mmCIF file of C-alpha atoms in Angstrom:
data_model
loop_
_atom_site.group_PDB
_atom_site.id
_atom_site.type_symbol
_atom_site.label_atom_id
_atom_site.label_comp_id
_atom_site.label_asym_id
_atom_site.label_seq_id
_atom_site.Cartn_x
_atom_site.Cartn_y
_atom_site.Cartn_z
ATOM 1 C CA MET Q 2 83.260 189.495 106.585
ATOM 2 C CA GLN Q 3 85.003 188.481 103.339
ATOM 3 C CA LYS Q 4 88.162 187.545 105.308
ATOM 4 C CA ALA Q 5 86.159 185.360 107.701
ATOM 5 C CA LEU Q 6 84.577 183.503 104.775
ATOM 6 C CA SER Q 7 88.033 182.898 103.259
ATOM 7 C CA TYR Q 8 89.282 181.333 106.497
ATOM 8 C CA LEU Q 9 86.149 179.196 106.710
ATOM 9 C CA ALA Q 10 86.564 177.998 103.117
ATOM 10 C CA ALA Q 11 90.246 177.227 103.682
ATOM 11 C CA ALA Q 12 89.403 175.272 106.853
ATOM 12 C CA ALA Q 13 86.760 173.242 104.997
ATOM 13 C CA VAL Q 14 89.221 172.374 102.193
ATOM 14 C CA PHE Q 15 91.920 171.426 104.723
ATOM 15 C CA ALA Q 16 89.480 169.232 106.676
ATOM 16 C CA SER Q 17 88.348 167.373 103.558
ATOM 17 C CA VAL Q 18 91.921 166.761 102.382
ATOM 18 C CA GLY Q 19 93.007 165.655 105.865
ATOM 19 C CA SER Q 20 90.109 163.237 106.300
ATOM 20 C CA ALA Q 21 90.657 161.689 102.864
ATOM 21 C CA ALA Q 22 94.301 160.997 103.718
ATOM 22 C CA ALA Q 23 93.461 159.605 107.163
ATOM 23 C CA ALA Q 24 90.871 157.098 105.948
ATOM 24 C CA PRO Q 25 92.377 154.710 103.389
ATOM 25 C CA GLU Q 26 89.896 153.217 100.985
ATOM 26 C CA ARG Q 27 89.322 149.505 100.818
ATOM 27 C CA GLY Q 28 89.255 147.780 97.479
ATOM 28 C CA PRO Q 29 88.231 144.215 96.617
ATOM 29 C CA GLY Q 30 91.877 143.163 96.876
ATOM 30 C CA CYS Q 31 92.227 144.360 100.474
ATOM 31 C CA PHE Q 32 91.479 143.066 103.951
ATOM 32 C CA LEU Q 33 91.805 144.334 107.488
ATOM 33 C CA ARG Q 34 94.572 142.732 109.518
ATOM 34 C CA ARG Q 35 92.302 142.491 112.563
ATOM 35 C CA ASP Q 36 89.805 140.331 110.600
ATOM 36 C CA VAL Q 37 92.265 137.423 110.233
ATOM 37 C CA ASN Q 38 90.953 134.579 112.391
ATOM 38 C CA GLY Q 39 92.677 131.417 111.273
ATOM 39 C CA PHE Q 40 95.552 130.028 109.233
ATOM 40 C CA SER Q 41 97.144 126.928 107.820
ATOM 41 C CA ALA Q 42 100.563 126.392 106.275
ATOM 42 C CA PRO Q 43 101.021 123.490 103.857
ATOM 43 C CA ASP Q 44 104.743 124.324 103.579
ATOM 44 C CA ASP Q 45 107.263 126.903 104.800
ATOM 45 C CA ARG Q 46 106.590 129.332 101.912
ATOM 46 C CA THR Q 47 102.777 129.245 101.691
ATOM 47 C CA LEU Q 48 100.211 130.490 104.166
ATOM 48 C CA TYR Q 49 96.427 130.334 103.864
ATOM 49 C CA ILE Q 50 94.558 132.730 106.117
ATOM 50 C CA ARG Q 51 90.856 133.012 106.893
ATOM 51 C CA VAL Q 52 89.594 136.575 106.863
ATOM 52 C CA GLY Q 53 86.163 137.131 108.375
ATOM 53 C CA VAL Q 54 83.700 134.316 107.819
ATOM 54 C CA ASN Q 55 84.071 133.306 104.197
ATOM 55 C CA GLN Q 56 87.264 134.756 102.724
ATOM 56 C CA VAL Q 57 90.446 132.731 102.317
ATOM 57 C CA TRP Q 58 93.658 134.327 101.106
ATOM 58 C CA ARG Q 59 96.873 132.692 99.956
ATOM 59 C CA LEU Q 60 100.073 134.468 100.968
ATOM 60 C CA ASP Q 61 103.298 133.411 99.243
ATOM 61 C CA LEU Q 62 106.445 134.254 101.192
ATOM 62 C CA MET Q 63 109.696 135.597 99.707
ATOM 63 C CA THR Q 64 111.818 133.112 101.612
ATOM 64 C CA GLU Q 65 111.280 129.953 103.584
ATOM 65 C CA CYS Q 66 109.780 130.718 106.961
ATOM 66 C CA THR Q 67 111.427 127.795 108.712
ATOM 67 C CA GLY Q 68 109.055 125.780 110.832
ATOM 68 C CA LEU Q 69 105.930 127.682 109.794
ATOM 69 C CA THR Q 70 104.055 124.392 109.319
ATOM 70 C CA PHE Q 71 104.742 123.392 112.942
ATOM 71 C CA ARG Q 72 104.012 126.712 114.653
ATOM 72 C CA GLN Q 73 100.873 127.247 116.658
ATOM 73 C CA ALA Q 74 100.815 131.033 116.337
ATOM 74 C CA PHE Q 75 101.777 133.669 113.827
ATOM 75 C CA GLY Q 76 101.375 137.376 113.486
ATOM 76 C CA LEU Q 77 100.597 139.497 110.478
ATOM 77 C CA GLU Q 78 102.174 142.914 110.566
ATOM 78 C CA SER Q 79 100.936 145.703 108.324
ATOM 79 C CA ARG Q 80 102.448 149.085 107.540
ATOM 80 C CA PRO Q 81 102.377 151.507 110.446
ATOM 81 C CA ALA Q 82 99.186 153.546 110.742
ATOM 82 C CA ASN Q 83 97.421 151.484 108.067
ATOM 83 C CA PRO Q 84 95.313 148.501 109.157
ATOM 84 C CA TRP Q 85 94.539 147.536 105.531
ATOM 85 C CA ILE Q 86 96.570 144.974 103.620
ATOM 86 C CA CYS Q 87 96.157 145.559 99.908
ATOM 87 C CA SER Q 88 99.468 144.344 98.434
ATOM 88 C CA PRO Q 89 102.327 142.045 99.402
ATOM 89 C CA LEU Q 90 104.374 145.100 100.358
ATOM 90 C CA ASP Q 91 101.817 145.873 103.082
ATOM 91 C CA ALA Q 92 102.371 142.644 105.025
ATOM 92 C CA THR Q 93 105.024 140.706 106.900
ATOM 93 C CA VAL Q 94 104.367 137.319 108.510
ATOM 94 C CA ILE Q 95 105.842 136.920 111.987
ATOM 95 C CA VAL Q 96 106.263 133.424 113.376
ATOM 96 C CA ARG Q 97 106.207 133.413 117.170
ATOM 97 C CA ASP Q 98 107.665 130.911 119.547
ATOM 98 C CA PRO Q 99 108.889 131.503 123.108
ATOM 99 C CA GLY Q 100 112.124 133.457 122.702
ATOM 100 C CA PHE Q 101 111.985 133.242 118.904
ATOM 101 C CA HIS Q 102 110.466 135.579 116.298
ATOM 102 C CA LEU Q 103 111.002 135.085 112.589
ATOM 103 C CA ARG Q 104 109.974 137.816 110.120
ATOM 104 C CA CYS Q 105 108.968 136.630 106.632
ATOM 105 C CA PRO Q 106 108.106 139.175 103.904
ATOM 106 C CA VAL Q 107 105.152 138.412 101.637
ATOM 107 C CA SER Q 108 105.890 138.226 97.897
ATOM 108 C CA ALA Q 109 102.356 137.597 96.553
ATOM 109 C CA MET Q 110 98.795 137.452 97.816
ATOM 110 C CA HIS Q 111 95.612 136.154 96.254
ATOM 111 C CA ARG Q 112 92.011 135.981 97.453
ATOM 112 C CA LEU Q 113 90.715 132.499 96.668
ATOM 113 C CA THR Q 114 87.435 132.029 94.844
ATOM 114 C CA PRO Q 115 84.814 129.680 96.353
ATOM 115 C CA ALA Q 116 85.891 127.019 93.814
ATOM 116 C CA GLU Q 117 89.550 127.380 94.831
ATOM 117 C CA ILE Q 118 88.620 127.087 98.506
ATOM 118 C CA ALA Q 119 86.617 123.931 97.795
ATOM 119 C CA ALA Q 120 89.573 122.475 95.874
ATOM 120 C CA LEU Q 121 91.953 122.891 98.834
ATOM 121 C CA PRO Q 122 92.710 119.679 100.725
ATOM 122 C CA LYS Q 123 90.927 119.757 104.107
ATOM 123 C CA ARG Q 124 94.248 119.797 105.996
ATOM 124 C CA ASP Q 125 95.210 123.054 104.196
ATOM 125 C CA ARG Q 126 91.981 124.950 104.886
ATOM 126 C CA PRO Q 127 92.280 127.599 107.571
#
């Protein structure tokens, strides 16, 4: 009986550790990649994305992402097996065109406040 209880306790500990590792926690500086539903690019190094209904994030790119301002579609790639983007290291912008994909690493990200969103020129709002 004592041995059976030991196995049960070990299984419970293993399950709790495994589930904590499998479910990353979301902080206020994070968003889900799948919640991105719009973007604008005022230049080839800056991208504003709309996340959900009322969040706007600014992503600064490490290098120029040539033609980003003229592209109609982009992708946002996150680390494998983690849908959350919580730091610039978690994201890469992918510009898509027929027969052309450009990968642009993110160097900084910032969630805009309502005042910062209001201060954006209309053409730059996602």
